[in-house]
Short mmCIF file of C-alpha atoms and ligand atoms in Angstrom, two decimals:
data_model
loop_
_atom_site.label_atom_id
_atom_site.label_comp_id
_atom_site.label_asym_id
_atom_site.label_seq_id
_atom_site.Cartn_x
_atom_site.Cartn_y
_atom_site.Cartn_z
CA MET M 341 77.91 96.30 100.21
CA GLN M 342 77.73 94.05 103.23
CA ILE M 343 78.24 95.32 106.57
CA ARG M 344 78.93 92.67 109.52
CA VAL M 345 79.14 93.61 113.11
CA LEU M 346 80.46 92.39 115.92
CA ASP M 347 81.48 92.90 119.27
CA ASP M 348 84.50 94.31 119.48
CA ALA M 349 88.17 95.26 117.89
CA GLU M 350 89.81 91.70 118.47
CA ALA M 351 86.59 90.21 116.94
CA VAL M 352 87.28 92.02 113.52
CA GLY M 353 90.73 91.59 113.59
CA ARG M 354 89.95 87.55 113.94
CA GLU M 355 86.79 87.32 111.11
CA ALA M 356 89.72 89.53 108.76
CA ALA M 357 91.92 87.33 109.23
CA THR M 358 89.35 84.41 108.21
CA ILE M 359 88.75 86.45 105.20
CA VAL M 360 92.13 87.24 103.93
CA CYS M 361 93.14 83.15 104.78
CA GLY M 362 89.76 82.59 102.72
CA ALA M 363 91.01 84.68 99.90
CA VAL M 364 94.51 83.27 100.03
CA ARG M 365 93.29 79.32 99.82
CA ALA M 366 91.07 80.05 97.10
CA LYS M 367 94.20 81.34 95.30
CA PRO M 368 97.57 81.09 96.72
CA ALA M 369 99.45 83.11 94.34
CA ALA M 370 97.02 86.12 95.74
CA ALA M 371 97.68 89.80 95.01
CA LEU M 372 96.66 91.40 97.98
CA GLY M 373 96.36 95.13 98.91
CA LEU M 374 97.10 95.90 103.22
CA PRO M 375 96.50 98.67 104.91
CA THR M 376 98.53 99.91 108.08
CA GLY M 377 97.23 102.00 111.31
CA ALA M 378 95.87 100.56 114.73
CA THR M 379 93.02 99.46 113.27
CA PRO M 380 94.53 96.48 111.59
CA LEU M 381 96.52 95.51 113.79
CA PRO M 382 94.50 92.86 115.20
CA MET M 383 94.02 91.62 111.90
CA TYR M 384 97.95 91.04 111.84
CA ARG M 385 98.28 89.41 115.31
CA GLU M 386 95.75 86.56 114.09
CA LEU M 387 97.20 86.27 110.35
CA GLY M 388 100.89 85.94 112.05
CA ARG M 389 100.01 82.97 114.48
CA ARG M 390 98.16 81.11 111.80
CA ALA M 391 100.95 81.20 109.97
CA ARG M 392 102.84 79.96 112.30
CA ASP M 393 100.38 77.28 113.80
CA GLY M 394 100.71 76.63 109.77
CA SER M 395 96.67 76.96 109.68
CA ALA M 396 97.48 79.45 106.85
CA ASP M 397 100.26 79.43 104.65
CA PHE M 398 101.45 83.08 103.11
CA GLY M 399 104.45 81.47 101.01
CA GLU M 400 102.93 81.99 97.31
CA ALA M 401 101.02 85.34 98.24
CA THR M 402 102.41 89.09 97.32
CA GLY M 403 101.31 92.08 99.51
CA TYR M 404 101.75 95.57 98.26
CA ALA M 405 101.10 99.05 100.47
CA ILE M 406 98.41 100.91 99.61
CA ASP M 407 100.11 103.76 101.06
CA GLU M 408 103.39 105.83 102.38
CA PHE M 409 104.45 108.64 103.26
CA ALA M 410 107.47 110.64 101.56
CA GLY M 411 110.06 112.91 102.31
CA VAL M 412 111.47 110.23 105.10
CA PRO M 413 114.23 107.46 105.08
CA PHE M 414 113.05 104.19 103.94
CA TYR M 415 112.12 102.17 106.95
CA ALA M 416 111.89 105.48 109.70
CA PRO M 417 110.25 105.19 112.37
CA GLY M 418 106.39 106.29 111.81
CA THR M 419 106.53 104.95 108.47
CA ASN M 420 104.69 102.18 107.02
CA ALA M 421 107.43 100.22 106.23
CA GLU M 422 108.58 99.77 109.90
CA PHE M 423 104.96 99.70 110.47
CA PHE M 424 105.41 96.25 107.95
CA ARG M 425 108.36 95.16 109.19
CA ALA M 426 107.08 95.25 113.14
CA HIS M 427 103.42 93.62 111.75
CA ALA M 428 103.06 91.68 108.77
CA ASP M 429 104.60 88.62 110.17
CA MET M 430 102.99 86.26 108.29
CA GLY M 431 105.39 85.23 105.56
CA LEU M 432 104.63 86.48 102.19
CA ARG M 433 106.63 85.42 99.66
CA ALA M 434 107.11 89.34 98.88
CA LEU M 435 105.52 92.58 100.49
CA THR M 436 106.04 95.75 98.09
CA VAL M 437 106.20 99.39 99.45
CA PRO M 438 107.13 102.05 97.98
CA ASP M 439 109.99 104.24 99.32
CA SER M 440 109.35 106.65 101.70
CA GLY M 441 112.75 108.38 101.08
CA ALA M 442 112.57 107.66 96.89
CA PRO M 443 113.52 111.41 95.25
CA ASP M 444 111.11 110.93 92.92
CA PRO M 445 107.54 110.43 95.26
CA ASP M 446 105.16 110.34 92.10
CA ALA M 447 107.41 108.03 89.87
CA GLU M 448 108.07 105.61 93.16
CA VAL M 449 104.02 105.76 93.99
CA ARG M 450 103.01 105.25 89.99
CA ALA M 451 105.74 102.56 89.79
CA LEU M 452 103.89 100.94 92.76
CA ALA M 453 100.35 100.59 90.84
CA THR M 454 102.01 99.96 87.44
CA ALA M 455 103.37 96.75 89.82
CA VAL M 456 100.09 95.96 91.00
CA GLU M 457 98.61 95.89 87.95
CA ALA M 458 101.39 93.84 85.93
CA GLY M 459 100.44 90.85 88.59
CA GLY M 460 96.56 91.38 87.56
CA GLY M 461 95.28 93.31 89.78
CA PHE M 462 93.90 92.54 93.53
CA ASP M 463 92.73 90.02 94.22
CA LEU M 464 91.42 91.89 97.79
CA CYS M 465 92.15 94.87 99.21
CA VAL M 466 92.26 95.55 103.24
CA LEU M 467 91.29 99.08 104.13
CA GLY M 468 90.91 100.96 107.66
CA ILE M 469 89.05 104.51 107.02
CA GLY M 470 90.57 107.28 108.47
CA ALA M 471 88.21 109.73 110.93
CA ASN M 472 87.68 112.43 108.03
CA GLY M 473 87.10 109.43 105.42
CA HIS M 474 90.25 108.94 103.83
CA ILE M 475 90.99 104.97 102.28
CA ALA M 476 94.67 104.91 101.94
CA PHE M 477 95.76 108.71 101.59
CA ASN M 478 92.31 109.46 99.65
CA GLU M 479 92.25 112.35 101.79
CA PRO M 480 88.47 114.61 101.71
CA GLY M 481 88.91 115.69 97.90
CA SER M 482 89.82 112.77 96.21
CA GLU M 483 87.41 112.14 93.19
CA VAL M 484 86.33 108.36 92.18
CA ASP M 485 88.58 108.64 89.36
CA THR M 486 91.81 109.52 91.02
CA SER M 487 95.05 107.56 90.51
CA ALA M 488 98.11 107.06 92.26
CA ARG M 489 99.80 110.05 93.37
CA VAL M 490 101.60 112.15 95.39
CA VAL M 491 98.92 114.22 98.21
CA GLU M 492 99.01 116.46 101.09
CA LEU M 493 98.44 114.79 104.21
CA THR M 494 95.65 116.49 106.22
CA ALA M 495 96.09 117.93 109.39
CA THR M 496 94.02 115.27 110.31
CA SER M 497 95.88 112.48 108.79
CA ARG M 498 99.00 114.03 110.47
CA ARG M 499 97.58 114.26 113.43
CA ALA M 500 97.35 110.77 113.66
CA HIS M 501 100.60 109.51 113.26
CA ALA M 502 102.66 111.84 115.67
CA ALA M 503 103.30 109.59 117.94
CA GLY M 504 104.53 107.29 115.33
CA PHE M 505 107.01 109.74 114.25
CA GLY M 506 107.84 111.37 117.86
CA GLY M 507 105.85 114.58 117.31
CA LEU M 508 103.62 116.37 115.14
CA ALA M 509 105.98 118.27 113.46
CA ARG M 510 108.56 115.38 112.25
CA VAL M 511 105.57 113.46 110.54
CA PRO M 512 106.37 114.47 106.58
CA ALA M 513 103.73 116.87 104.58
CA LEU M 514 103.16 114.68 101.92
CA GLY M 515 101.97 111.23 100.73
CA MET M 516 101.81 108.46 98.09
CA THR M 517 99.06 106.91 97.11
CA LEU M 518 97.20 104.47 95.14
CA GLY M 519 94.27 106.28 94.78
CA VAL M 520 90.60 105.94 94.23
CA ALA M 521 90.31 104.05 90.94
CA ASP M 522 93.02 102.00 91.94
CA LEU M 523 91.34 100.64 95.44
CA VAL M 524 87.97 99.80 93.82
CA ALA M 525 90.18 98.25 91.52
CA SER M 526 90.50 95.47 93.78
CA ARG M 527 88.58 92.60 92.31
CA ARG M 528 87.21 92.59 96.92
CA LEU M 529 87.60 94.95 99.42
CA LEU M 530 87.26 94.51 103.04
CA VAL M 531 87.29 97.63 104.86
CA LEU M 532 87.65 97.53 108.88
CA ALA M 533 85.97 100.28 111.55
CA THR M 534 86.96 99.86 114.86
CA GLY M 535 86.10 102.53 117.87
CA ALA M 536 83.08 105.41 118.43
CA GLU M 537 85.24 107.68 117.52
CA LYS M 538 85.08 106.43 113.72
CA ALA M 539 81.35 106.20 114.01
CA ALA M 540 80.12 109.37 112.35
CA ILE M 541 81.98 109.03 109.76
CA VAL M 542 80.84 104.93 109.06
CA ALA M 543 77.79 105.87 108.95
CA SER M 544 78.47 108.64 106.78
CA ALA M 545 80.43 106.43 104.40
CA ILE M 546 77.35 103.43 104.21
CA GLU M 547 74.95 105.44 104.55
CA GLY M 548 75.57 109.16 103.19
CA PRO M 549 75.66 110.09 99.58
CA MET M 550 78.62 109.19 97.35
CA ARG M 551 80.98 111.58 97.18
CA ALA M 552 84.68 113.73 97.46
CA GLU M 553 84.29 114.93 100.60
CA VAL M 554 84.20 111.57 102.31
CA PRO M 555 86.33 109.29 99.84
CA ALA M 556 85.38 106.01 101.75
CA SER M 557 81.80 106.58 100.14
CA TRP M 558 83.05 105.82 96.57
CA LEU M 559 83.18 102.09 98.21
CA GLN M 560 79.64 102.16 97.65
CA SER M 561 80.15 101.67 93.87
CA HIS M 562 81.48 98.38 93.66
CA GLY M 563 79.61 95.27 94.44
CA LEU M 564 82.01 93.30 96.30
CA VAL M 565 82.50 95.14 99.77
CA LEU M 566 82.47 94.02 103.13
CA TRP M 567 82.77 96.29 106.18
CA LEU M 568 83.52 94.55 109.31
CA LEU M 569 83.06 96.84 112.21
CA ASP M 570 82.78 96.35 115.81
CA ARG M 571 79.85 97.39 117.83
CA PRO M 572 80.92 101.08 118.56
CA ALA M 573 82.37 101.84 115.13
CA ALA M 574 78.62 100.80 113.94
CA ALA M 575 76.92 102.83 116.53
CA ALA M 576 75.82 105.68 114.36
CA MET M 577 74.33 103.87 111.18
CA ARG M 578 70.92 103.72 110.92
CA LYS M 579 70.50 100.43 110.18
CA THR M 580 72.34 96.97 109.33
CA ASP M 581 72.31 93.69 107.86
CA ALA M 582 74.13 92.05 110.59
P1 PGA E 1637 94.03 104.12 111.67
O1 PGA E 1637 93.80 104.76 110.61
O2 PGA E 1637 93.34 102.12 112.09
O3 PGA E 1637 94.97 103.98 112.44
O4 PGA E 1637 92.48 104.98 113.01
C1 PGA E 1637 93.02 104.08 109.83
C2 PGA E 1637 93.69 105.00 108.00
O5 PGA E 1637 93.75 106.01 108.56
O6 PGA E 1637 93.00 104.38 107.30
#
């Protein structure tokens, strides 16, 4: 595992964009696992900028959402589909997001995992980490061998999305997610965390034992993981190599 600590969230976004662009330069038809949330916004802004100024070309690359809500119409405000429509404007050849309105969300998310696998797997998967340690919607309790499935969202995760859905009561109870096993199958992983509210969980995921209570701790089992942290998010770690 590699850990890089940068000054602030913007610097994390720029560095993340450089890594994503590097992966696509090395393999133009790369398959990318892509996160949503506040953390990756600076990365998407930078990717859009680089695509527009011609310094990066995503025209052959494919993106996949790593999770989505279930039980609300496709592109409803607050969904990951809507997030990507608004923020992922780097000109990917294709971006696959499971349909949050699918009548059978379990089949829908399993189809996503099958599509990723059929495409040869992720060359790079970018992740955020929830304040409760989740990766994608693998909430606390998720074992390392979990596959794509429908999950009940925790109160913490639902609260984190209340604003996007126009109130806590409107946040779906269920989510669809690639499993921990699907995520760690990615050839490389890039994990982004910024802000003091992530400091404790980041320290626990990186320095604590691997355990289902902190799903992000499973990333320790992968040889090619890079964590990009800003200083506040790195503050609770005992040591960093940065
Ligand atoms: P956030 O979400 O970037 O909005 O904090 C992170 C996550 O849940 O993966």
